[in-house]
Short mmCIF file of C-alpha atoms and ligand atoms in Angstrom, two decimals:
data_model
loop_
_atom_site.label_atom_id
_atom_site.label_comp_id
_atom_site.label_asym_id
_atom_site.label_seq_id
_atom_site.Cartn_x
_atom_site.Cartn_y
_atom_site.Cartn_z
CA UNK A 1 0.20 -0.19 0.15
CA UNK A 2 1.26 3.34 -0.81
CA UNK A 3 0.37 6.30 1.60
CA UNK A 4 0.97 9.97 0.92
CA UNK A 5 0.68 9.40 -3.33
CA UNK A 6 1.31 12.99 -3.61
CA UNK A 7 4.78 13.11 -2.21
CA UNK A 8 5.64 9.84 -3.92
CA UNK A 9 4.36 11.75 -7.18
CA UNK A 10 6.33 14.82 -6.66
CA UNK A 11 9.49 12.52 -5.64
CA UNK A 12 9.04 10.51 -9.20
CA UNK A 13 8.81 13.96 -11.15
CA UNK A 14 11.87 15.44 -9.11
CA UNK A 15 14.06 11.99 -9.73
CA UNK A 16 12.86 12.38 -13.36
CA UNK A 17 13.65 16.09 -13.86
CA UNK A 18 17.17 15.26 -12.21
CA UNK A 19 18.48 12.89 -14.28
CA UNK A 20 16.96 14.29 -17.36
CA UNK A 21 19.26 17.27 -17.02
CA UNK A 22 22.23 14.97 -15.60
CA UNK A 23 21.86 11.01 -16.14
CA UNK A 24 24.93 10.03 -14.01
CA UNK A 25 23.90 12.27 -11.29
CA UNK A 26 22.55 9.91 -8.70
CA UNK A 27 25.19 6.90 -9.98
CA UNK A 28 27.79 9.76 -8.96
CA UNK A 29 26.31 10.58 -5.63
CA UNK A 30 25.72 7.23 -4.58
CA UNK A 31 29.54 6.45 -4.78
CA UNK A 32 30.42 9.35 -2.36
CA UNK A 33 29.61 12.75 -0.95
CA UNK A 34 32.04 15.30 -0.75
CA UNK A 35 30.28 18.05 0.70
CA UNK A 36 32.22 21.55 1.56
CA UNK A 37 29.54 22.51 4.41
CA UNK A 38 28.05 21.79 7.39
CA UNK A 39 24.63 23.54 8.11
CA UNK A 40 23.26 23.84 11.41
CA UNK A 41 20.20 25.41 11.57
CA UNK A 42 16.50 25.69 13.06
CA UNK A 43 14.18 22.94 12.15
CA UNK A 44 11.46 25.54 11.13
CA UNK A 45 9.86 24.48 7.71
CA UNK A 46 10.51 27.63 6.13
CA UNK A 47 14.05 27.34 6.27
CA UNK A 48 15.37 24.44 4.46
CA UNK A 49 19.25 24.66 3.91
CA UNK A 50 19.40 23.19 0.38
CA UNK A 51 16.92 25.15 -1.25
CA UNK A 52 17.95 28.73 0.33
CA UNK A 53 21.31 27.81 -0.62
CA UNK A 54 20.72 26.76 -3.94
CA UNK A 55 22.81 23.60 -3.72
CA UNK A 56 21.84 20.33 -4.76
CA UNK A 57 22.29 16.92 -2.59
CA UNK A 58 25.83 16.00 -1.93
CA UNK A 59 26.73 19.55 -1.47
CA UNK A 60 25.81 20.32 2.18
CA UNK A 61 25.71 18.00 5.30
CA UNK A 62 22.65 19.07 7.71
CA UNK A 63 21.81 19.47 11.34
CA UNK A 64 18.78 20.79 12.36
CA UNK A 65 16.82 21.29 15.73
CA UNK A 66 14.74 23.92 17.53
CA UNK A 67 16.26 27.15 17.50
CA UNK A 68 19.84 26.27 15.92
CA UNK A 69 21.17 25.30 19.44
CA UNK A 70 24.71 23.90 20.02
CA UNK A 71 24.70 22.22 23.35
CA UNK A 72 28.34 20.61 24.68
CA UNK A 73 26.26 17.58 25.59
CA UNK A 74 24.37 16.83 22.75
CA UNK A 75 25.51 13.51 21.06
CA UNK A 76 23.18 13.98 17.88
CA UNK A 77 24.87 17.11 17.39
CA UNK A 78 28.35 16.20 18.24
CA UNK A 79 28.25 12.94 16.14
CA UNK A 80 26.95 15.05 13.03
CA UNK A 81 29.63 17.61 13.78
CA UNK A 82 32.58 14.79 14.33
CA UNK A 83 31.71 13.03 11.47
CA UNK A 84 31.59 16.27 9.21
CA UNK A 85 34.77 17.44 10.37
CA UNK A 86 37.17 14.28 10.86
CA UNK A 87 35.61 12.44 7.55
CA UNK A 88 33.87 14.47 5.49
CA UNK A 89 36.62 17.36 6.06
CA UNK A 90 34.37 20.06 5.88
CA UNK A 91 35.88 23.40 5.79
CA UNK A 92 32.89 25.70 6.69
CA UNK A 93 30.29 24.95 9.46
CA UNK A 94 27.43 27.53 8.98
CA UNK A 95 25.03 28.14 12.09
CA UNK A 96 22.23 29.81 10.85
CA UNK A 97 19.29 31.12 12.81
CA UNK A 98 16.13 33.13 11.21
CA UNK A 99 14.39 35.93 12.28
CA UNK A 100 10.73 35.63 13.96
CA UNK A 101 12.07 32.09 15.26
CA UNK A 102 9.33 30.50 16.98
CA UNK A 103 11.69 28.61 19.22
CA UNK A 104 13.59 31.93 20.34
CA UNK A 105 10.44 33.16 20.94
CA UNK A 106 8.99 30.49 23.22
CA UNK A 107 12.14 30.68 25.10
CA UNK A 108 11.06 34.19 26.59
CA UNK A 109 7.30 34.42 26.70
CA UNK A 110 7.17 33.07 30.12
CA UNK A 111 4.60 30.38 29.11
CA UNK A 112 5.02 26.39 29.54
CA UNK A 113 5.50 24.55 26.08
CA UNK A 114 6.80 21.08 27.39
CA UNK A 115 10.09 19.48 26.98
CA UNK A 116 11.17 22.14 24.29
CA UNK A 117 11.60 24.38 27.32
CA UNK A 118 14.50 22.31 28.76
CA UNK A 119 16.01 22.52 25.14
CA UNK A 120 15.49 26.37 25.29
CA UNK A 121 16.49 27.14 28.77
CA UNK A 122 19.90 28.53 27.75
CA UNK A 123 18.30 31.24 25.32
CA UNK A 124 15.80 31.89 28.56
CA UNK A 125 19.08 32.38 30.32
CA UNK A 126 21.12 34.55 27.69
CA UNK A 127 17.84 37.00 27.13
CA UNK A 128 18.20 37.53 31.31
CA UNK A 129 22.01 38.54 30.96
CA UNK A 130 21.16 40.82 28.13
CA UNK A 131 17.97 42.36 29.85
CA UNK A 132 19.63 45.81 29.72
CA UNK A 133 19.99 46.06 25.80
CA UNK A 134 16.49 44.12 25.09
CA UNK A 135 14.54 45.80 27.29
CA UNK A 136 14.98 49.04 24.97
CA UNK A 137 13.32 47.62 22.20
CA UNK A 138 9.78 46.67 20.92
CA UNK A 139 8.46 42.80 21.38
CA UNK A 140 9.34 41.98 17.88
CA UNK A 141 12.59 43.94 17.67
CA UNK A 142 13.40 41.83 20.76
CA UNK A 143 12.67 38.41 19.40
CA UNK A 144 14.65 39.42 16.29
CA UNK A 145 17.60 40.73 18.03
CA UNK A 146 17.60 37.93 20.46
CA UNK A 147 17.80 35.62 17.15
CA UNK A 148 20.74 37.29 16.24
CA UNK A 149 22.46 37.12 19.61
CA UNK A 150 21.67 33.36 19.78
CA UNK A 151 23.30 32.66 16.32
CA UNK A 152 26.75 34.38 17.90
CA UNK A 153 26.34 32.41 20.80
CA UNK A 154 25.88 29.11 19.19
CA UNK A 155 28.79 29.82 16.76
CA UNK A 156 31.07 30.45 20.18
CA UNK A 157 29.79 27.28 21.33
CA UNK A 158 30.57 25.42 18.69
CA UNK A 159 34.07 27.01 18.53
CA UNK A 160 34.66 25.49 22.15
CA UNK A 161 33.35 21.78 21.18
CA UNK A 162 36.17 19.32 21.47
CA UNK A 163 35.67 18.24 17.91
CA UNK A 164 36.58 22.01 16.64
CA UNK A 165 39.25 22.52 19.21
CA UNK A 166 41.02 19.17 18.38
CA UNK A 167 40.37 19.93 14.47
CA UNK A 168 42.02 23.06 14.99
CA UNK A 169 44.92 21.83 17.19
CA UNK A 170 45.80 19.68 14.36
CA UNK A 171 45.78 22.78 11.90
CA UNK A 172 42.84 21.49 9.89
CA UNK A 173 41.22 24.74 8.52
CA UNK A 174 37.77 25.22 10.01
CA UNK A 175 35.53 28.56 9.78
CA UNK A 176 32.55 28.82 11.70
CA UNK A 177 29.73 31.33 10.25
CA UNK A 178 27.13 33.23 11.89
CA UNK A 179 24.03 33.77 9.77
CA UNK A 180 20.46 34.67 9.95
CA UNK A 181 17.93 34.14 7.32
CA UNK A 182 15.00 36.69 6.80
CA UNK A 183 11.45 34.67 6.31
CA UNK A 184 10.69 38.39 4.83
CA UNK A 185 12.54 38.10 1.68
CA UNK A 186 14.36 34.85 1.75
CA UNK A 187 17.60 36.58 2.15
CA UNK A 188 20.70 35.23 4.25
CA UNK A 189 22.96 38.10 6.32
CA UNK A 190 26.19 37.44 7.90
CA UNK A 191 25.75 38.59 11.19
CA UNK A 192 29.51 38.58 12.32
CA UNK A 193 33.02 37.48 11.07
CA UNK A 194 33.62 33.67 10.69
CA UNK A 195 35.73 32.32 13.77
CA UNK A 196 38.51 30.39 12.54
CA UNK A 197 40.73 29.92 15.46
CA UNK A 198 39.63 29.16 19.45
CA UNK A 199 38.50 32.07 21.01
CA UNK A 200 40.16 34.09 23.64
CA UNK A 201 38.45 32.82 26.90
CO1 CO B 301 13.22 28.61 14.32
#
């Protein structure tokens, strides 16, 4: 029994159109993947890594979670990161947040949402630490500024992971990028210079 026939139909059309342009596309990809980039982004359905960067399958390794958070004890993220850095030898790790992030908003709205409150707790804590700056802003400006601060904080967290630290230690070139995406116009923006070496503590 085939469920969700509309998705299989879209898949059939997509596969067909790719092979029409390049008959060997899937055969070549099947042999190996050599992405240059690791994307760490939000799970939000409106922020799909491949489409917004115009990259095809095989070009970007992807990890997504609610509010693009980098937690030092998250074995899921660390496993993805280690595989990408140690085996795939990606040179660029992109932390990409987005304006209007529901996860970031949930972290500071004072309501209970379930398990995700635990996941978002350190964004809540960061907002408290930056209260002076944030309290000057309107509600939507505040969320959007927090989305930016969150990206920068996660890029710094990432630079302090053992995986990235070890890679830099052995001389591997890795650049951590802090990007934010606008749902309003589909544009990416860079928030800071890439981090390419250990931060001063
Ligand atoms: Co989000």
